[in-house]
Coordinates of C-alpha atoms in Angstrom, one line a residue:
X541 CA 37.4 4.2 108.2
X542 CA 34.6 1.8 109.6
X543 CA 35.0 -2.0 108.8
X544 CA 33.0 -4.6 109.8
X545 CA 33.8 -8.0 109.8
X546 CA 32.0 -10.8 109.3
X547 CA 33.3 -14.7 109.7
X548 CA 30.2 -16.6 111.5
X549 CA 31.8 -20.2 112.8
X550 CA 33.7 -21.4 115.9
X551 CA 36.7 -18.7 117.6
X552 CA 38.8 -22.2 116.4
X553 CA 38.1 -22.4 112.9
X554 CA 41.1 -21.2 110.9
X555 CA 39.2 -19.0 108.8
X556 CA 37.9 -17.8 112.1
X557 CA 41.0 -17.3 113.0
X558 CA 42.9 -15.8 109.9
X559 CA 39.9 -13.4 109.9
X560 CA 40.3 -12.2 113.7
X561 CA 44.4 -12.2 112.5
X562 CA 43.6 -9.2 109.4
X563 CA 41.4 -7.7 110.9
X564 CA 43.8 -6.7 113.8
X565 CA 46.7 -5.9 111.4
X566 CA 44.2 -4.1 109.2
X567 CA 43.6 -1.6 112.6
X568 CA 39.7 -3.2 113.0
X569 CA 40.6 -4.9 116.7
X570 CA 38.0 -7.5 116.8
X571 CA 35.1 -9.4 114.4
X572 CA 32.4 -8.4 114.8
X573 CA 28.2 -8.3 112.5
X574 CA 28.2 -5.5 110.6
X575 CA 26.0 -2.2 112.1
X576 CA 27.2 -3.0 115.7
X577 CA 29.7 0.2 115.3
X578 CA 29.4 3.3 116.5
X579 CA 27.1 3.6 113.5
X580 CA 27.0 1.7 110.7
X581 CA 30.5 1.0 108.9
X582 CA 31.3 1.7 105.9
X583 CA 32.5 -1.2 104.4
X584 CA 32.1 -5.0 104.8
X585 CA 34.7 -8.1 104.9
X586 CA 33.3 -11.2 105.0
X587 CA 35.1 -14.5 104.4
X588 CA 34.1 -17.5 102.8
X589 CA 33.8 -21.1 103.1
X590 CA 31.4 -22.7 102.5
X591 CA 32.1 -24.9 106.1
X592 CA 31.0 -22.1 108.0
X593 CA 27.7 -21.0 106.0
X594 CA 26.1 -24.2 105.8
X595 CA 26.6 -27.9 105.9
X596 CA 26.3 -28.6 102.1
X597 CA 28.0 -25.7 99.4
X598 CA 24.5 -24.9 97.8
X599 CA 23.2 -24.7 101.8
X600 CA 25.9 -22.2 102.7
X601 CA 26.0 -20.1 99.6
X602 CA 22.2 -19.4 100.0
X603 CA 23.0 -18.4 103.2
X604 CA 26.1 -16.2 102.1
X605 CA 23.7 -14.4 99.2
X606 CA 21.0 -13.9 101.9
X607 CA 22.9 -12.0 104.3
X608 CA 24.6 -10.5 101.5
X609 CA 21.6 -9.2 99.3
X610 CA 20.6 -6.7 102.9
X611 CA 23.7 -5.1 103.3
X612 CA 23.7 -1.9 101.3
X613 CA 27.7 -1.2 101.9
X614 CA 30.4 -2.5 99.7
X615 CA 31.2 -6.7 99.9
X616 CA 34.5 -7.6 100.0
X617 CA 34.4 -11.3 100.6
X618 CA 37.8 -12.7 101.0
X619 CA 37.5 -16.8 99.1
X620 CA 39.2 -19.8 101.7
X621 CA 39.4 -23.0 100.0
X622 CA 38.4 -22.4 96.5
X623 CA 37.5 -25.0 94.3
X624 CA 39.0 -26.8 91.5
X625 CA 41.7 -29.4 92.9
X626 CA 39.1 -31.4 94.3
X627 CA 39.6 -35.3 92.9
X628 CA 36.1 -36.2 93.2
X629 CA 34.9 -34.1 89.6
X630 CA 31.2 -33.8 90.8
X631 CA 32.0 -32.4 94.1
X632 CA 34.3 -29.6 92.6
X633 CA 31.6 -28.5 90.3
X634 CA 28.8 -28.5 93.2
X635 CA 31.4 -26.3 94.6
X636 CA 32.4 -23.6 92.1
X637 CA 28.9 -23.7 91.4
X638 CA 28.5 -22.5 95.4
X639 CA 31.3 -20.5 94.7
X640 CA 29.8 -18.2 92.0
X641 CA 26.8 -17.2 93.5
X642 CA 29.2 -16.0 96.3
X643 CA 31.3 -14.1 94.3
X644 CA 28.3 -12.6 92.6
X645 CA 27.8 -10.7 95.7
X646 CA 30.8 -9.4 96.2
X647 CA 32.2 -5.5 95.0
X648 CA 35.7 -7.2 95.4
X649 CA 36.9 -10.9 96.0
X650 CA 40.6 -11.6 97.6
X651 CA 42.6 -14.8 98.4
X652 CA 45.8 -16.2 99.3
X653 CA 47.8 -17.1 96.4
X654 CA 48.3 -16.6 92.8
X655 CA 46.4 -19.5 91.9
X656 CA 43.7 -19.8 94.3
X657 CA 43.0 -16.1 92.0
X658 CA 43.4 -18.6 88.5
X659 CA 41.1 -20.8 90.1
X660 CA 38.4 -18.3 91.0
X661 CA 39.3 -16.6 87.4
X662 CA 38.3 -20.6 85.8
X663 CA 35.8 -20.7 88.2
X664 CA 33.5 -17.7 87.6
X665 CA 35.3 -15.2 85.0
X666 CA 36.5 -13.1 88.2
X667 CA 39.6 -11.5 88.9
X668 CA 40.2 -11.5 92.3
X669 CA 43.2 -9.5 94.7
X670 CA 46.1 -11.6 95.4
X671 CA 46.7 -10.6 99.4
X672 CA 48.7 -13.5 101.2
X673 CA 48.3 -15.2 104.2
X674 CA 49.9 -13.6 107.2
X675 CA 52.8 -15.3 109.0
X676 CA 52.4 -15.0 112.0
X677 CA 54.4 -13.3 115.0
X678 CA 55.8 -15.9 117.3
X679 CA 55.2 -16.2 120.8
X680 CA 57.7 -16.8 123.5
X681 CA 58.5 -20.2 123.4
X682 CA 56.4 -22.7 126.7
X683 CA 59.1 -25.0 128.1
X684 CA 60.4 -28.3 125.4
X685 CA 57.4 -31.2 125.0
X686 CA 58.2 -34.3 126.5
X687 CA 57.7 -35.9 122.8
X688 CA 60.8 -33.9 122.2
X689 CA 62.9 -36.1 123.5
X690 CA 62.5 -38.7 120.8
X691 CA 63.8 -37.4 117.4
X692 CA 59.7 -36.5 115.8
X693 CA 58.1 -35.9 112.4
X694 CA 55.9 -33.1 113.2
X695 CA 53.0 -31.4 111.4
X696 CA 51.5 -28.6 112.7
X697 CA 47.8 -27.9 112.7
X698 CA 44.2 -29.7 113.5
X699 CA 44.3 -33.7 112.3
X700 CA 42.0 -34.7 108.8
X701 CA 41.9 -36.6 105.7
X702 CA 44.3 -35.8 103.4
X703 CA 46.2 -32.8 106.3
X704 CA 49.6 -35.4 105.7
X705 CA 50.1 -37.8 109.4
X706 CA 49.2 -41.1 107.0
X707 CA 51.5 -40.9 104.7
X708 CA 54.1 -39.1 107.9
X709 CA 53.2 -42.4 109.2
X710 CA 53.7 -44.3 106.2
X711 CA 57.2 -42.2 105.7
X712 CA 58.8 -42.3 109.6
X713 CA 58.4 -46.0 109.7
X714 CA 61.4 -47.9 110.0
X715 CA 63.2 -44.9 110.2
X716 CA 62.9 -43.8 114.1
X717 CA 60.7 -41.2 114.1
X718 CA 57.7 -40.4 116.1
X719 CA 54.9 -39.1 114.3
X720 CA 52.9 -35.9 116.1
X721 CA 50.5 -34.2 115.5
X722 CA 50.9 -30.4 116.9
X723 CA 47.5 -29.5 117.2
X724 CA 44.0 -30.9 117.9
X725 CA 41.8 -33.4 116.1
X726 CA 39.7 -31.7 113.8
X727 CA 35.9 -32.1 114.7
X728 CA 34.7 -35.2 113.2
X729 CA 37.7 -36.7 112.8
X730 CA 39.8 -39.3 114.0
X731 CA 43.5 -39.6 114.3
X732 CA 45.2 -42.1 112.4
X733 CA 46.7 -44.5 115.0
X734 CA 50.8 -44.6 115.5
X735 CA 49.9 -40.7 115.9
X736 CA 50.6 -39.2 119.2
X737 CA 48.5 -35.9 118.9
X738 CA 49.8 -32.9 121.2
X739 CA 45.8 -32.1 121.0
X740 CA 44.9 -27.9 121.2
X741 CA 48.8 -25.7 121.7
X742 CA 48.6 -22.3 123.1
X743 CA 50.4 -20.5 120.9
X744 CA 53.7 -20.1 123.4
X745 CA 53.4 -24.7 123.5
X746 CA 53.3 -24.0 119.2
X747 CA 56.1 -22.0 119.7
X748 CA 57.5 -25.0 121.8
X749 CA 56.5 -27.7 119.4
X750 CA 58.5 -25.8 116.0
X751 CA 61.6 -25.0 117.7
X752 CA 61.6 -29.1 119.5
X753 CA 60.2 -30.9 115.8
X754 CA 63.1 -32.8 114.7
X755 CA 61.7 -32.5 111.3
X756 CA 58.7 -30.4 110.5
X757 CA 56.5 -31.8 107.6
X758 CA 54.1 -30.2 105.4
X759 CA 52.5 -33.7 103.1
X760 CA 49.6 -32.0 101.7
X761 CA 50.4 -31.0 97.5
X762 CA 47.0 -30.0 96.9
X763 CA 46.5 -27.3 99.8
X764 CA 45.2 -23.5 98.3
X765 CA 47.0 -22.0 101.2
X766 CA 48.7 -23.1 104.5
X767 CA 48.6 -21.1 108.0
X768 CA 50.4 -24.4 109.3
X769 CA 53.4 -23.4 106.2
X770 CA 54.0 -20.1 107.2
X771 CA 53.6 -20.9 110.3
X772 CA 56.9 -23.1 110.7
X773 CA 58.3 -20.9 108.8
X774 CA 57.4 -18.2 111.3
X775 CA 59.0 -19.8 114.3
X776 CA 62.2 -19.9 111.5
X777 CA 62.3 -23.7 110.8
X778 CA 62.3 -25.3 106.9
X779 CA 60.0 -28.4 106.8
X780 CA 59.8 -31.3 103.7
X781 CA 57.0 -29.8 101.9
X782 CA 55.3 -31.5 99.1
X783 CA 55.8 -30.3 95.5
X784 CA 52.3 -28.4 95.3
X785 CA 50.5 -25.4 93.5
X786 CA 50.9 -23.5 96.7
X787 CA 54.1 -24.2 98.0
X788 CA 55.6 -23.8 95.0
X789 CA 54.6 -20.4 95.3
X790 CA 56.0 -19.7 98.5
X791 CA 58.9 -21.6 97.6
X792 CA 59.4 -18.9 94.7
X793 CA 58.5 -15.6 96.6
X794 CA 61.1 -16.3 100.0
X795 CA 63.9 -19.0 98.3
X796 CA 63.0 -20.7 101.9
X797 CA 61.4 -24.1 101.1
X798 CA 62.5 -26.7 98.4
X799 CA 59.0 -28.4 97.5
X800 CA 60.1 -31.8 96.4
X801 CA 57.9 -35.3 95.2
X802 CA 60.7 -37.6 97.1
X803 CA 59.5 -36.9 100.2
X804 CA 61.6 -40.2 101.3
X805 CA 65.3 -38.7 100.0
X806 CA 64.1 -35.5 101.5
X807 CA 62.5 -36.5 105.1
X808 CA 66.6 -38.5 104.9
X809 CA 68.4 -35.9 104.4
X810 CA 66.7 -33.9 107.2
X811 CA 67.2 -36.1 109.9
X812 CA 71.1 -36.6 109.0
X813 CA 71.6 -32.6 108.6
X814 CA 69.4 -31.8 111.1
X815 CA 70.4 -27.9 109.8
X816 CA 68.8 -27.5 106.7
X817 CA 65.6 -27.8 108.6
X818 CA 66.4 -24.5 110.2
X819 CA 66.3 -20.8 108.7
X820 CA 68.8 -18.0 109.7
X821 CA 65.5 -16.1 109.7
X822 CA 62.0 -16.2 109.1
X823 CA 61.4 -14.7 105.1
X824 CA 60.5 -10.8 104.5
X825 CA 56.8 -11.2 103.7
X826 CA 54.2 -9.1 102.3
X827 CA 52.5 -6.2 104.9
X828 CA 48.8 -7.6 104.9
X829 CA 47.3 -5.5 107.1
X830 CA 48.6 -2.5 104.5
X831 CA 47.3 -4.6 101.5
X832 CA 43.6 -4.4 102.7
X833 CA 43.8 -1.0 103.1
X834 CA 44.7 -0.5 100.3
X835 CA 41.6 -2.7 99.1
X836 CA 39.2 -1.4 101.6
X837 CA 40.4 2.2 99.4
X838 CA 40.1 1.1 96.4
X839 CA 36.5 -0.1 96.3
X840 CA 35.4 3.3 98.5
X841 CA 36.8 5.6 96.2
X842 CA 35.6 2.8 93.1
X843 CA 31.8 2.8 93.6
X844 CA 28.6 2.4 96.6
X845 CA 27.2 -0.6 96.4
X846 CA 23.8 -1.6 95.5
X847 CA 21.5 -3.5 96.0
X848 CA 23.6 -7.5 95.2
X849 CA 23.0 -10.8 94.8

C-alpha cells in the first residue's frame, strides 16, 4: 500500500506535526505531495484545518476543494479544530459551511474524539471514524530548567488566546506559584504579562519541563482534542484539568484524569499534595498507526475514487 500525506504549512504547526507522527506510526516515513513516490499512491491522506489552507475558512475550503478535485485516488481527510462550539455563532456557521465543503471531498473522514464525530454529524450529516491523537513517546529528559527552582503552574504548548495562560495567572495569584508557558508564542500573538515563556522546546527539553512542573495545567474546556493534555499523560503527569468534552472523554477512557470546574480547589490540592499530579505509568492507549492502516484498507476495499468536489 502506498499512501501520500498532504499537510501543507509550517513544519512546526501542530497539525503538520500530527500528520508527520501519524505517517510514521502507520509506516509511511514522511509527508509528501501526492505522486512524489515511486509510482502513484494507492490513497491520499490529507489533514485539514482552515488555518493551513487560507486566511479565512471560505478561502481555505475552496483551496482544498480545488486541490482535491484533481485527485484520482481515494481521499481520507482528518479534520482538526472541528466547528460546533465557537462562542461567535456567525463565525461558527462560516466554519461549518467550509468544513461541509471539505467533507464532501472525502471518501472517509477521521476525527480525534467522539464529540468531534458528533460535531461532524451535526455539521454535515456525515459519519467520521474516531482515531485518537497518538500518545507521544517521551524523550530522555534534558537537565532540569532553571525555572524549576521555584514552584510552578505549567501550561504546555503554544501560547495563544484561550489556551489558559490568563486563567493560570488568576489562579496563581496569592498562591506562591509562577506561571510557566512551556513552549513558544504562536505567530501573531503575545504572551500575557507575568508568564515566563520558555520558547520552543526540543523533545528532551519538553520531557525536562514535564518532569519539572510543580503543577501541570490544562485549562481550555472548549478544546476539541489536545496534544498538550496527552503530552502530560505520556510523561507520567496527571494535570489539573478543566472539565470539558475532550478532557471528560480521556478521563472516562483512561482513568488518568479528574477534570473539574473548580480549578482553584484542584490547584490547592495539587500544591499541598504534589504526588497527586504523578501517574504510576502512562495510560494504556490505542495503536494509532494500526487504526489508520485498517482505515486505509477499508477505504481501498470499499470503492475507487471518482471525480469529487
